[in-house]
Backbone as JSON Lines, residues from 0, in Angstrom:
{"i":0,"aa":"X","n":[6.84,19.95,-6.22],"ca":[6.9,18.83,-7.03],"c":[7.54,17.59,-6.39]}
{"i":1,"aa":"X","n":[8.77,17.81,-5.82],"ca":[9.46,16.72,-5.2],"c":[8.66,16.32,-4.07]}
{"i":2,"aa":"X","n":[8.17,17.25,-3.22],"ca":[7.41,16.83,-2.03],"c":[6.11,15.95,-2.35]}
{"i":3,"aa":"X","n":[5.46,16.29,-3.46],"ca":[4.32,15.49,-3.78],"c":[4.69,14.09,-4.29]}
{"i":4,"aa":"X","n":[5.77,14.01,-5.11],"ca":[6.25,12.81,-5.46],"c":[6.67,11.79,-4.24]}
{"i":5,"aa":"X","n":[7.34,12.54,-3.28],"ca":[7.78,11.78,-2.19],"c":[6.51,11.41,-1.3]}
{"i":6,"aa":"X","n":[5.6,12.13,-1.1],"ca":[4.36,11.85,-0.44],"c":[3.62,10.74,-1.1]}
{"i":7,"aa":"X","n":[3.44,10.73,-2.35],"ca":[2.88,9.55,-3.04],"c":[3.59,8.32,-2.87]}
{"i":8,"aa":"X","n":[5.0,8.36,-2.9],"ca":[5.85,7.11,-2.72],"c":[5.72,6.62,-1.16]}
{"i":9,"aa":"X","n":[5.72,7.47,-0.28],"ca":[5.61,7.15,1.21],"c":[4.4,6.61,1.53]}
{"i":10,"aa":"X","n":[3.27,7.33,1.13],"ca":[2.02,6.71,1.5],"c":[1.65,5.46,0.79]}
{"i":11,"aa":"X","n":[1.87,5.37,-0.5],"ca":[1.77,4.06,-1.15],"c":[2.62,2.92,-0.54]}
{"i":12,"aa":"X","n":[3.94,3.26,-0.42],"ca":[4.9,2.37,0.13],"c":[4.5,1.79,1.49]}
{"i":13,"aa":"X","n":[3.86,2.73,2.4],"ca":[3.47,2.38,3.66],"c":[2.35,1.38,3.7]}
{"i":14,"aa":"X","n":[1.4,1.56,2.74],"ca":[0.29,0.83,2.6],"c":[0.58,-0.67,2.13]}
{"i":15,"aa":"X","n":[1.57,-0.7,1.19],"ca":[1.81,-2.02,0.51],"c":[2.85,-2.81,1.34]}
{"i":16,"aa":"X","n":[3.67,-2.12,2.13],"ca":[4.83,-2.77,2.74],"c":[4.43,-4.0,3.73]}
{"i":17,"aa":"X","n":[3.2,-3.82,4.3],"ca":[2.76,-4.83,5.2],"c":[2.6,-6.23,4.51]}
{"i":18,"aa":"X","n":[3.16,-7.25,5.07],"ca":[3.13,-8.5,4.3],"c":[1.92,-9.16,4.43]}
{"i":19,"aa":"X","n":[1.02,-9.06,3.43],"ca":[-0.24,-9.69,3.43],"c":[-0.24,-10.94,2.44]}
{"i":20,"aa":"X","n":[-1.44,-11.39,2.02],"ca":[-1.5,-12.6,1.17],"c":[-0.76,-12.35,-0.13]}
{"i":21,"aa":"X","n":[-0.98,-11.15,-0.73],"ca":[-0.37,-10.87,-2.0],"c":[1.19,-10.89,-1.89]}
{"i":22,"aa":"X","n":[1.71,-10.16,-0.91],"ca":[3.3,-10.17,-0.75],"c":[3.77,-11.52,-0.42]}
{"i":23,"aa":"X","n":[3.11,-12.18,0.46],"ca":[3.46,-13.57,0.93],"c":[3.57,-14.5,-0.37]}
{"i":24,"aa":"X","n":[2.55,-14.43,-1.14],"ca":[2.56,-15.21,-2.45],"c":[3.63,-14.84,-3.31]}
{"i":25,"aa":"X","n":[3.97,-13.57,-3.46],"ca":[5.01,-13.16,-4.31],"c":[6.43,-13.59,-3.75]}
{"i":26,"aa":"X","n":[6.55,-13.46,-2.47],"ca":[7.82,-13.81,-1.68],"c":[8.04,-15.39,-1.96]}
{"i":27,"aa":"X","n":[7.01,-16.19,-1.78],"ca":[7.33,-17.64,-2.04],"c":[7.62,-17.97,-3.37]}
{"i":28,"aa":"X","n":[6.91,-17.27,-4.32],"ca":[7.3,-17.51,-5.84],"c":[8.82,-17.15,-5.96]}
{"i":29,"aa":"X","n":[9.18,-16.03,-5.34],"ca":[10.48,-15.54,-5.51],"c":[11.52,-16.71,-4.88]}
{"i":30,"aa":"X","n":[11.25,-17.09,-3.73],"ca":[12.04,-18.12,-3.05],"c":[12.18,-19.39,-3.89]}
{"i":31,"aa":"X","n":[11.08,-19.85,-4.45],"ca":[11.06,-21.04,-5.21],"c":[11.45,-20.82,-6.66]}
{"i":32,"aa":"X","n":[11.54,-19.6,-7.08],"ca":[11.85,-19.13,-8.44],"c":[10.92,-19.82,-9.49]}
{"i":33,"aa":"X","n":[9.6,-19.49,-9.08],"ca":[8.53,-20.03,-10.02],"c":[7.66,-18.82,-10.39]}
{"i":34,"aa":"X","n":[8.07,-18.37,-11.55],"ca":[7.23,-17.4,-12.18],"c":[7.09,-16.07,-11.45]}
{"i":35,"aa":"X","n":[8.02,-15.76,-10.64],"ca":[8.0,-14.62,-9.72],"c":[7.81,-13.24,-10.48]}
{"i":36,"aa":"X","n":[8.51,-13.15,-11.64],"ca":[8.48,-11.92,-12.51],"c":[7.06,-11.76,-12.95]}
{"i":37,"aa":"X","n":[6.39,-12.83,-13.31],"ca":[5.06,-12.74,-13.88],"c":[4.15,-12.26,-12.72]}
{"i":38,"aa":"X","n":[4.23,-12.77,-11.52],"ca":[3.54,-12.4,-10.42],"c":[3.7,-11.0,-9.96]}
{"i":39,"aa":"X","n":[4.98,-10.51,-10.03],"ca":[5.27,-9.21,-9.66],"c":[4.7,-8.16,-10.67]}
{"i":40,"aa":"X","n":[4.71,-8.55,-11.95],"ca":[4.19,-7.76,-12.99],"c":[2.52,-7.54,-12.84]}
{"i":41,"aa":"X","n":[1.95,-8.66,-12.49],"ca":[0.52,-8.66,-12.26],"c":[0.17,-7.71,-10.99]}
{"i":42,"aa":"X","n":[0.97,-7.77,-10.0],"ca":[0.72,-6.98,-8.84],"c":[0.96,-5.49,-9.19]}
{"i":43,"aa":"X","n":[1.93,-5.2,-10.07],"ca":[2.33,-3.9,-10.36],"c":[1.3,-3.23,-11.27]}
{"i":44,"aa":"X","n":[0.75,-4.1,-12.24],"ca":[-0.27,-3.61,-13.23],"c":[-1.54,-3.39,-12.39]}
{"i":45,"aa":"X","n":[-1.79,-4.21,-11.39],"ca":[-2.98,-3.93,-10.56],"c":[-2.87,-2.66,-9.95]}
{"i":46,"aa":"X","n":[-1.76,-2.33,-9.29],"ca":[-1.56,-1.03,-8.7],"c":[-1.73,0.12,-9.75]}
{"i":47,"aa":"X","n":[-1.27,-0.03,-10.85],"ca":[-1.41,1.07,-11.81],"c":[-2.83,1.35,-12.04]}
{"i":48,"aa":"X","n":[-3.61,0.28,-12.26],"ca":[-5.05,0.43,-12.52],"c":[-5.86,1.02,-11.34]}
{"i":49,"aa":"X","n":[-5.55,0.42,-10.21],"ca":[-6.28,0.78,-9.02],"c":[-5.95,2.16,-8.33]}
{"i":50,"aa":"X","n":[-4.6,2.48,-8.28],"ca":[-4.18,3.78,-7.83],"c":[-4.58,4.83,-8.81]}
{"i":51,"aa":"X","n":[-4.5,4.67,-10.13],"ca":[-4.92,5.69,-11.03],"c":[-6.43,5.96,-10.86]}
{"i":52,"aa":"X","n":[-7.13,4.88,-10.7],"ca":[-8.6,5.0,-10.54],"c":[-8.96,5.74,-9.21]}
{"i":53,"aa":"X","n":[-8.21,5.48,-8.19],"ca":[-8.45,6.11,-6.85],"c":[-8.1,7.61,-6.88]}
{"i":54,"aa":"X","n":[-6.97,7.85,-7.48],"ca":[-6.5,9.26,-7.41],"c":[-6.96,10.1,-8.58]}
{"i":55,"aa":"X","n":[-6.87,9.58,-9.77],"ca":[-7.32,10.42,-10.99],"c":[-8.62,10.24,-11.37]}
{"i":56,"aa":"X","n":[-9.27,9.06,-10.8],"ca":[-10.72,8.85,-11.06],"c":[-11.61,9.5,-9.94]}
{"i":57,"aa":"X","n":[-11.69,8.74,-8.85],"ca":[-12.68,9.19,-7.81],"c":[-12.12,10.61,-7.24]}
{"i":58,"aa":"X","n":[-10.85,10.75,-7.05],"ca":[-10.39,11.95,-6.47],"c":[-10.65,13.23,-7.4]}
{"i":59,"aa":"X","n":[-10.57,12.96,-8.72],"ca":[-10.84,14.02,-9.6],"c":[-12.31,14.3,-9.81]}
{"i":60,"aa":"X","n":[-13.14,13.32,-9.76],"ca":[-14.59,13.49,-9.75],"c":[-15.08,14.3,-8.76]}
{"i":61,"aa":"X","n":[-14.41,14.17,-7.5],"ca":[-14.97,14.87,-6.28],"c":[-14.2,16.22,-6.07]}
{"i":62,"aa":"X","n":[-13.29,16.52,-6.98],"ca":[-12.47,17.77,-6.75],"c":[-13.41,19.07,-6.7]}
{"i":63,"aa":"X","n":[-14.41,19.01,-7.6],"ca":[-15.35,20.19,-7.63],"c":[-16.52,20.05,-6.81]}
{"i":64,"aa":"X","n":[-16.5,19.02,-5.95],"ca":[-17.66,18.85,-4.9],"c":[-17.08,19.03,-3.61]}
{"i":65,"aa":"X","n":[-17.04,20.34,-2.99],"ca":[-16.29,20.54,-1.86],"c":[-16.6,19.71,-0.68]}
{"i":66,"aa":"X","n":[-17.97,19.6,-0.39],"ca":[-18.44,18.72,0.7],"c":[-17.92,17.37,0.62]}
{"i":67,"aa":"X","n":[-18.18,16.69,-0.62],"ca":[-17.82,15.32,-0.67],"c":[-16.26,15.13,-0.63]}
{"i":68,"aa":"X","n":[-15.57,16.05,-1.17],"ca":[-14.08,16.1,-1.11],"c":[-13.62,16.22,0.28]}
{"i":69,"aa":"X","n":[-14.21,17.03,1.13],"ca":[-13.95,17.1,2.54],"c":[-14.14,15.8,3.31]}
{"i":70,"aa":"X","n":[-15.32,15.3,2.96],"ca":[-15.74,14.0,3.67],"c":[-14.8,12.84,3.29]}
{"i":71,"aa":"X","n":[-14.41,12.79,1.92],"ca":[-13.44,11.82,1.56],"c":[-12.14,11.95,2.18]}
{"i":72,"aa":"X","n":[-11.71,13.22,2.28],"ca":[-10.5,13.56,3.01],"c":[-10.47,13.14,4.45]}
{"i":73,"aa":"X","n":[-11.61,13.48,5.08],"ca":[-11.75,13.06,6.46],"c":[-11.75,11.51,6.66]}
{"i":74,"aa":"X","n":[-12.38,10.87,5.72],"ca":[-12.23,9.37,5.75],"c":[-10.92,8.79,5.63]}
{"i":75,"aa":"X","n":[-10.0,9.49,4.79],"ca":[-8.67,9.12,4.6],"c":[-7.88,9.42,5.91]}
{"i":76,"aa":"X","n":[-8.18,10.5,6.64],"ca":[-7.6,10.91,7.8],"c":[-7.84,9.86,8.89]}
{"i":77,"aa":"X","n":[-9.18,9.43,9.0],"ca":[-9.57,8.46,10.06],"c":[-8.78,7.16,9.82]}
{"i":78,"aa":"X","n":[-8.78,6.81,8.55],"ca":[-8.1,5.59,8.3],"c":[-6.62,5.59,8.61]}
{"i":79,"aa":"X","n":[-5.93,6.75,8.26],"ca":[-4.5,6.93,8.54],"c":[-4.21,6.92,10.11]}
{"i":80,"aa":"X","n":[-5.08,7.6,10.76],"ca":[-4.87,7.46,12.29],"c":[-5.02,6.13,12.81]}
{"i":81,"aa":"X","n":[-6.15,5.42,12.25],"ca":[-6.33,3.98,12.68],"c":[-5.07,3.08,12.26]}
{"i":82,"aa":"X","n":[-4.69,3.29,11.07],"ca":[-3.5,2.52,10.59],"c":[-2.3,2.83,11.36]}
{"i":83,"aa":"X","n":[-2.15,4.12,11.73],"ca":[-0.91,4.4,12.54],"c":[-1.0,3.79,13.9]}
{"i":84,"aa":"X","n":[-2.2,3.88,14.49],"ca":[-2.54,3.19,15.8],"c":[-2.24,1.75,15.72]}
{"i":85,"aa":"X","n":[-2.8,1.01,14.73],"ca":[-2.51,-0.35,14.53],"c":[-0.96,-0.68,14.38]}
{"i":86,"aa":"X","n":[-0.24,0.1,13.68],"ca":[1.15,-0.15,13.57],"c":[1.87,0.25,14.9]}
{"i":87,"aa":"X","n":[1.52,1.12,15.53],"ca":[2.02,1.4,16.97],"c":[1.86,0.37,17.84]}
{"i":88,"aa":"X","n":[0.57,-0.19,17.83],"ca":[0.2,-1.4,18.72],"c":[1.07,-2.51,18.34]}
{"i":89,"aa":"X","n":[1.17,-2.81,16.99],"ca":[1.95,-3.99,16.47],"c":[3.44,-3.79,17.1]}
{"i":90,"aa":"X","n":[3.98,-2.62,16.87],"ca":[5.34,-2.3,17.36],"c":[5.46,-2.59,18.79]}
{"i":91,"aa":"X","n":[4.49,-2.26,19.64],"ca":[4.66,-2.29,21.09],"c":[4.53,-3.78,21.57]}
{"i":92,"aa":"X","n":[3.56,-4.54,20.84],"ca":[3.32,-5.95,21.23],"c":[4.26,-6.91,20.47]}
{"i":93,"aa":"X","n":[4.78,-6.52,19.37],"ca":[5.65,-7.41,18.55],"c":[4.76,-8.47,17.84]}
{"i":94,"aa":"X","n":[3.55,-8.1,17.43],"ca":[2.65,-9.15,16.9],"c":[2.67,-9.38,15.42]}
{"i":95,"aa":"X","n":[3.42,-8.48,14.6],"ca":[3.6,-8.65,13.27],"c":[4.59,-9.78,13.0]}
{"i":96,"aa":"X","n":[4.28,-10.56,12.01],"ca":[5.16,-11.61,11.59],"c":[4.93,-12.04,10.13]}
{"i":97,"aa":"X","n":[5.8,-12.91,9.62],"ca":[5.73,-13.25,8.15],"c":[5.24,-14.68,8.22]}
{"i":98,"aa":"X","n":[4.19,-14.89,7.4],"ca":[3.75,-16.25,7.18],"c":[3.72,-16.65,5.54]}
{"i":99,"aa":"X","n":[4.26,-17.78,5.43],"ca":[4.43,-18.25,3.96],"c":[3.7,-19.5,3.75]}
{"i":100,"aa":"X","n":[3.41,-20.26,4.85],"ca":[3.01,-21.68,4.82],"c":[1.7,-21.85,4.13]}
{"i":101,"aa":"X","n":[0.89,-20.85,4.19],"ca":[-0.48,-21.02,3.6],"c":[-0.73,-20.7,2.04]}
{"i":102,"aa":"X","n":[0.54,-20.28,1.37],"ca":[0.39,-20.01,-0.05],"c":[0.97,-21.19,-0.91]}
{"i":103,"aa":"X","n":[0.15,-22.0,-1.32],"ca":[0.57,-23.18,-2.07],"c":[0.76,-22.73,-3.54]}
{"i":104,"aa":"X","n":[1.9,-23.1,-4.13],"ca":[2.12,-22.71,-5.4],"c":[2.41,-23.95,-6.34]}
{"i":105,"aa":"X","n":[1.7,-23.95,-7.43],"ca":[1.76,-25.21,-8.34],"c":[2.96,-24.88,-9.41]}
{"i":106,"aa":"X","n":[3.15,-25.9,-10.29],"ca":[4.19,-25.75,-11.24],"c":[3.57,-25.07,-12.5]}
{"i":107,"aa":"X","n":[2.23,-24.96,-12.61],"ca":[1.63,-24.38,-13.77],"c":[1.7,-22.95,-13.81]}
{"i":108,"aa":"X","n":[2.28,-22.36,-14.83],"ca":[2.38,-20.97,-15.05],"c":[0.92,-20.23,-15.03]}
{"i":109,"aa":"X","n":[0.05,-20.92,-15.71],"ca":[-1.36,-20.4,-15.68],"c":[-1.97,-20.34,-14.3]}
{"i":110,"aa":"X","n":[-1.87,-21.39,-13.57],"ca":[-2.43,-21.35,-12.26],"c":[-1.83,-20.34,-11.34]}
{"i":111,"aa":"X","n":[-0.57,-20.14,-11.43],"ca":[0.19,-19.21,-10.71],"c":[-0.28,-17.78,-10.99]}
{"i":112,"aa":"X","n":[-0.41,-17.51,-12.3],"ca":[-1.0,-16.2,-12.79],"c":[-2.32,-15.99,-12.32]}
{"i":113,"aa":"X","n":[-3.19,-16.94,-12.45],"ca":[-4.6,-16.87,-12.07],"c":[-4.72,-16.63,-10.53]}
{"i":114,"aa":"X","n":[-3.9,-17.29,-9.75],"ca":[-3.86,-17.17,-8.29],"c":[-3.41,-15.68,-7.98]}
{"i":115,"aa":"X","n":[-2.39,-15.1,-8.7],"ca":[-1.95,-13.8,-8.41],"c":[-2.99,-12.78,-8.75]}
{"i":116,"aa":"X","n":[-3.76,-12.96,-9.84],"ca":[-4.79,-12.12,-10.26],"c":[-5.91,-12.1,-9.2]}
{"i":117,"aa":"X","n":[-6.28,-13.23,-8.64],"ca":[-7.27,-13.43,-7.56],"c":[-6.87,-12.67,-6.4]}
{"i":118,"aa":"X","n":[-5.58,-12.98,-5.94],"ca":[-5.17,-12.29,-4.75],"c":[-5.13,-10.86,-5.03]}
{"i":119,"aa":"X","n":[-4.8,-10.24,-6.14],"ca":[-4.67,-8.83,-6.35],"c":[-6.1,-8.19,-6.42]}
{"i":120,"aa":"X","n":[-7.0,-8.69,-7.26],"ca":[-8.25,-8.12,-7.53],"c":[-9.36,-8.55,-6.77]}
{"i":121,"aa":"X","n":[-9.32,-9.66,-6.06],"ca":[-10.47,-10.13,-5.15],"c":[-10.23,-9.92,-3.75]}
{"i":122,"aa":"X","n":[-9.33,-9.07,-3.44],"ca":[-9.02,-8.75,-2.04],"c":[-9.62,-7.36,-1.74]}
{"i":123,"aa":"X","n":[-10.62,-7.27,-0.97],"ca":[-11.35,-5.96,-0.6],"c":[-10.36,-4.87,-0.05]}
{"i":124,"aa":"X","n":[-9.37,-5.37,0.74],"ca":[-8.38,-4.52,1.37],"c":[-7.62,-3.71,0.24]}
{"i":125,"aa":"X","n":[-7.33,-4.35,-0.81],"ca":[-6.6,-3.67,-1.88],"c":[-7.38,-2.48,-2.4]}
{"i":126,"aa":"X","n":[-8.66,-2.59,-2.54],"ca":[-9.57,-1.57,-3.06],"c":[-9.64,-0.39,-2.02]}
{"i":127,"aa":"X","n":[-9.73,-0.83,-0.71],"ca":[-9.75,0.14,0.34],"c":[-8.44,0.92,0.3]}
{"i":128,"aa":"X","n":[-7.26,0.31,0.09],"ca":[-6.01,1.12,0.12],"c":[-5.81,2.03,-0.94]}
{"i":129,"aa":"X","n":[-5.99,1.43,-2.17],"ca":[-5.65,2.02,-3.47],"c":[-6.76,3.04,-3.93]}
{"i":130,"aa":"X","n":[-7.9,2.62,-3.79],"ca":[-9.01,3.42,-4.4],"c":[-9.65,4.51,-3.29]}
{"i":131,"aa":"X","n":[-10.03,3.92,-2.19],"ca":[-10.7,4.75,-1.28],"c":[-9.66,5.71,-0.48]}
{"i":132,"aa":"X","n":[-8.62,5.09,0.09],"ca":[-7.69,5.92,1.1],"c":[-6.91,6.78,0.21]}
{"i":133,"aa":"X","n":[-6.33,6.39,-0.98],"ca":[-5.46,7.23,-1.75],"c":[-6.25,8.32,-2.39]}
{"i":134,"aa":"X","n":[-7.57,7.95,-2.7],"ca":[-8.58,8.93,-3.22],"c":[-8.73,9.92,-2.21]}
{"i":135,"aa":"X","n":[-8.92,9.61,-0.97],"ca":[-9.05,10.59,0.15],"c":[-7.9,11.45,0.44]}
{"i":136,"aa":"X","n":[-6.75,10.79,0.38],"ca":[-5.35,11.56,0.68],"c":[-5.18,12.75,-0.36]}
{"i":137,"aa":"X","n":[-5.61,12.39,-1.51],"ca":[-5.32,13.36,-2.59],"c":[-6.51,14.25,-2.99]}
{"i":138,"aa":"X","n":[-7.58,14.09,-2.28],"ca":[-8.82,14.86,-2.66],"c":[-8.55,16.36,-2.7]}
{"i":139,"aa":"X","n":[-7.69,16.81,-1.82],"ca":[-7.53,18.3,-1.76],"c":[-6.42,18.8,-2.75]}
{"i":140,"aa":"X","n":[-5.83,17.98,-3.49],"ca":[-4.74,18.21,-4.39],"c":[-5.21,18.74,-5.69]}
{"i":141,"aa":"X","n":[-4.45,19.65,-6.35],"ca":[-4.72,20.11,-7.67],"c":[-4.44,18.86,-8.65]}
{"i":142,"aa":"X","n":[-5.06,18.97,-9.87],"ca":[-4.91,17.9,-10.86],"c":[-3.52,17.51,-11.16]}
{"i":143,"aa":"X","n":[-2.63,18.59,-11.32],"ca":[-1.27,18.25,-11.63],"c":[-0.55,17.61,-10.46]}
{"i":144,"aa":"X","n":[-0.93,17.96,-9.31],"ca":[-0.37,17.25,-8.12],"c":[-0.75,15.93,-8.04]}
{"i":145,"aa":"X","n":[-2.04,15.63,-8.31],"ca":[-2.45,14.16,-8.26],"c":[-1.57,13.34,-9.22]}
{"i":146,"aa":"X","n":[-1.3,13.82,-10.38],"ca":[-0.5,13.12,-11.35],"c":[0.91,12.77,-10.69]}
{"i":147,"aa":"X","n":[1.55,13.74,-10.16],"ca":[2.81,13.61,-9.52],"c":[2.71,12.59,-8.43]}
{"i":148,"aa":"X","n":[1.6,12.58,-7.6],"ca":[1.35,11.76,-6.44],"c":[1.26,10.29,-7.09]}
{"i":149,"aa":"X","n":[0.63,10.13,-8.14],"ca":[0.45,8.81,-8.76],"c":[1.84,8.16,-9.29]}
{"i":150,"aa":"X","n":[2.63,9.16,-9.8],"ca":[3.91,8.77,-10.31],"c":[4.79,8.23,-9.08]}
{"i":151,"aa":"X","n":[4.79,9.02,-8.08],"ca":[5.52,8.55,-6.87],"c":[5.0,7.35,-6.21]}
{"i":152,"aa":"X","n":[3.66,7.22,-6.24],"ca":[3.08,5.9,-5.72],"c":[3.48,4.72,-6.42]}
{"i":153,"aa":"X","n":[3.46,4.89,-7.75],"ca":[3.71,3.74,-8.72],"c":[5.31,3.38,-8.62]}
{"i":154,"aa":"X","n":[6.1,4.36,-8.57],"ca":[7.48,4.06,-8.35],"c":[7.74,3.37,-7.11]}
{"i":155,"aa":"X","n":[7.07,3.65,-6.12],"ca":[7.21,2.83,-4.79],"c":[6.69,1.41,-5.01]}
{"i":156,"aa":"X","n":[5.63,1.29,-5.72],"ca":[4.99,-0.01,-5.9],"c":[5.87,-0.8,-6.72]}
{"i":157,"aa":"X","n":[6.39,-0.33,-7.84],"ca":[7.28,-1.08,-8.59],"c":[8.6,-1.5,-7.95]}
{"i":158,"aa":"X","n":[9.19,-0.59,-7.18],"ca":[10.38,-0.94,-6.43],"c":[10.06,-2.04,-5.42]}
{"i":159,"aa":"X","n":[8.81,-1.96,-4.73],"ca":[8.59,-2.94,-3.8],"c":[8.42,-4.37,-4.38]}
{"i":160,"aa":"X","n":[7.44,-4.47,-5.37],"ca":[7.12,-5.68,-5.94],"c":[8.28,-6.4,-6.66]}
{"i":161,"aa":"X","n":[9.03,-5.62,-7.49],"ca":[10.19,-6.34,-8.11],"c":[11.27,-6.46,-7.15]}
{"i":162,"aa":"X","n":[11.39,-5.6,-6.21],"ca":[12.52,-5.74,-5.17],"c":[12.29,-7.11,-4.35]}
{"i":163,"aa":"X","n":[10.95,-7.39,-4.02],"ca":[10.73,-8.62,-3.45],"c":[11.22,-9.83,-4.15]}
{"i":164,"aa":"X","n":[11.05,-9.82,-5.38],"ca":[11.44,-10.87,-6.36],"c":[13.09,-11.07,-6.21]}
{"i":165,"aa":"X","n":[13.66,-9.87,-6.34],"ca":[15.17,-9.83,-6.45],"c":[15.75,-10.32,-5.08]}
{"i":166,"aa":"X","n":[15.17,-9.75,-4.05],"ca":[15.79,-9.84,-2.69],"c":[15.02,-10.89,-1.77]}
{"i":167,"aa":"X","n":[14.23,-11.77,-2.42],"ca":[13.37,-12.72,-1.58],"c":[14.31,-13.51,-0.61]}
{"i":168,"aa":"X","n":[15.35,-14.09,-1.1],"ca":[16.12,-14.97,-0.29],"c":[16.75,-14.24,0.95]}
{"i":169,"aa":"X","n":[17.0,-12.93,0.65],"ca":[17.77,-12.08,1.67],"c":[16.62,-11.51,2.79]}
{"i":170,"aa":"X","n":[15.42,-11.33,2.23],"ca":[14.51,-10.66,3.11],"c":[13.73,-11.67,4.08]}
{"i":171,"aa":"X","n":[13.74,-13.04,3.7],"ca":[13.07,-13.98,4.61],"c":[13.74,-13.93,6.03]}
{"i":172,"aa":"X","n":[15.17,-14.16,6.0],"ca":[15.72,-14.15,7.28],"c":[15.54,-12.88,8.05]}
{"i":173,"aa":"X","n":[15.53,-11.75,7.33],"ca":[15.39,-10.37,7.96],"c":[14.05,-10.22,8.63]}
{"i":174,"aa":"X","n":[12.96,-10.51,7.83],"ca":[11.65,-10.37,8.35],"c":[11.24,-11.53,9.28]}
{"i":175,"aa":"X","n":[12.09,-12.55,9.53],"ca":[11.8,-13.53,10.58],"c":[12.09,-13.08,11.96]}
{"i":176,"aa":"X","n":[12.75,-11.92,12.04],"ca":[13.17,-11.36,13.36],"c":[12.11,-10.38,13.82]}
{"i":177,"aa":"X","n":[11.58,-10.64,14.98],"ca":[10.59,-9.72,15.67],"c":[11.1,-8.19,15.7]}
{"i":178,"aa":"X","n":[12.45,-8.03,15.85],"ca":[12.9,-6.56,15.87],"c":[12.81,-5.92,14.65]}
{"i":179,"aa":"X","n":[12.9,-6.59,13.52],"ca":[12.59,-5.92,12.17],"c":[11.29,-5.38,12.09]}
{"i":180,"aa":"X","n":[10.27,-6.32,12.41],"ca":[8.81,-5.89,12.35],"c":[8.57,-4.75,13.37]}
{"i":181,"aa":"X","n":[9.26,-4.67,14.59],"ca":[8.91,-3.59,15.46],"c":[9.46,-2.35,14.92]}
{"i":182,"aa":"X","n":[10.63,-2.32,14.33],"ca":[11.24,-1.07,13.69],"c":[10.25,-0.63,12.46]}
{"i":183,"aa":"X","n":[9.92,-1.58,11.63],"ca":[9.06,-1.33,10.44],"c":[7.79,-0.69,10.91]}
{"i":184,"aa":"X","n":[7.11,-1.35,11.93],"ca":[5.87,-0.86,12.35],"c":[5.96,0.55,13.04]}
{"i":185,"aa":"X","n":[7.04,0.77,13.69],"ca":[7.15,2.04,14.4],"c":[7.37,3.19,13.3]}
{"i":186,"aa":"X","n":[8.15,2.89,12.24],"ca":[8.39,3.86,11.16],"c":[6.92,4.06,10.49]}
{"i":187,"aa":"X","n":[6.18,3.08,10.23],"ca":[4.95,3.23,9.46],"c":[4.03,4.11,10.37]}
{"i":188,"aa":"X","n":[4.01,3.8,11.65],"ca":[3.14,4.49,12.51],"c":[3.32,6.03,12.49]}
{"i":189,"aa":"X","n":[4.61,6.39,12.64],"ca":[5.14,7.82,12.54],"c":[4.77,8.42,11.36]}
{"i":190,"aa":"X","n":[4.86,7.74,10.16],"ca":[4.52,8.29,8.81],"c":[3.04,8.55,8.76]}
{"i":191,"aa":"X","n":[2.2,7.57,9.11],"ca":[0.86,7.58,9.07],"c":[0.15,8.82,9.96]}
{"i":192,"aa":"X","n":[0.64,8.92,11.21],"ca":[0.2,10.05,12.04],"c":[0.58,11.3,11.4]}
{"i":193,"aa":"X","n":[1.85,11.37,10.92],"ca":[2.32,12.65,10.25],"c":[1.51,13.17,9.07]}
{"i":194,"aa":"X","n":[1.19,12.17,8.13],"ca":[0.39,12.54,7.02],"c":[-1.07,12.89,7.41]}
{"i":195,"aa":"X","n":[-1.65,12.14,8.38],"ca":[-3.09,12.43,8.83],"c":[-3.15,13.83,9.49]}
{"i":196,"aa":"X","n":[-2.15,14.21,10.25],"ca":[-2.09,15.49,10.75],"c":[-1.94,16.59,9.69]}
{"i":197,"aa":"X","n":[-1.19,16.35,8.76],"ca":[-1.0,17.25,7.6],"c":[-2.3,17.46,6.84]}
{"i":198,"aa":"X","n":[-3.1,16.41,6.64],"ca":[-4.4,16.47,6.03],"c":[-5.46,17.13,6.82]}
{"i":199,"aa":"X","n":[-5.38,16.89,8.22],"ca":[-6.63,17.34,8.88],"c":[-6.39,18.72,9.3]}
{"i":200,"aa":"X","n":[-5.25,19.29,9.29],"ca":[-5.03,20.7,9.68],"c":[-5.88,21.66,8.81]}
{"i":201,"aa":"X","n":[-5.81,21.63,7.51],"ca":[-6.61,22.56,6.91],"c":[-8.09,22.37,7.03]}
{"i":202,"aa":"X","n":[-8.57,21.08,7.26],"ca":[-9.99,20.93,7.52],"c":[-10.5,21.61,8.9]}
{"i":203,"aa":"X","n":[-9.6,21.46,9.82],"ca":[-9.93,22.06,11.08],"c":[-9.94,23.58,11.0]}
{"i":204,"aa":"X","n":[-8.96,24.15,10.29],"ca":[-8.94,25.65,10.11],"c":[-10.17,26.16,9.28]}
{"i":205,"aa":"X","n":[-10.63,25.21,8.51],"ca":[-11.77,25.65,7.5],"c":[-13.0,25.69,8.24]}
{"i":206,"aa":"X","n":[-13.34,24.59,9.23],"ca":[-14.58,24.47,9.81],"c":[-14.64,24.91,11.21]}
{"i":207,"aa":"X","n":[-13.47,25.21,11.92],"ca":[-13.49,25.59,13.3],"c":[-13.09,27.04,13.43]}
């Protein structure tokens, strides 16, 4: 039980921790104290919908289809290895960085909320992470394990988004340092490789 909760938290946390357009927008809202809680809530509600769809929807539909379940799991493994490689490469080259300049924020609550919704639901990478990848990672799990995985994933999501709002002013100096990104990318790489190996081992023993 605890292991499944932690797996959900670690996998989800590792996928959302990279500072993309969504997180950069939220960070800037936090720094300027402009509707940051509203933006964090939209991001969190988006994860509730998308993660639940990926794990309890797609993953559950494929649970009784062994071939498709294995293919989805294999797709998740490939992505995790790729993600781990990219993180290791970023850690080696120090190429990760934080960009806030391109997120323009207006004074209107409605415009900020609409922008947050667009960044959350019109980003193809969000669907890849939450629906396809998490669906693949959990394809081999029992239904009760999937629910625990979702709970762990959403706990990590909530802590991350609302934590960004609360700690925005403290996180900017920290993430402006290349060393912080190297350490973060190294940790994410190890986590992704470890989970990928854990998922692929049963598949190899089943087909080889």
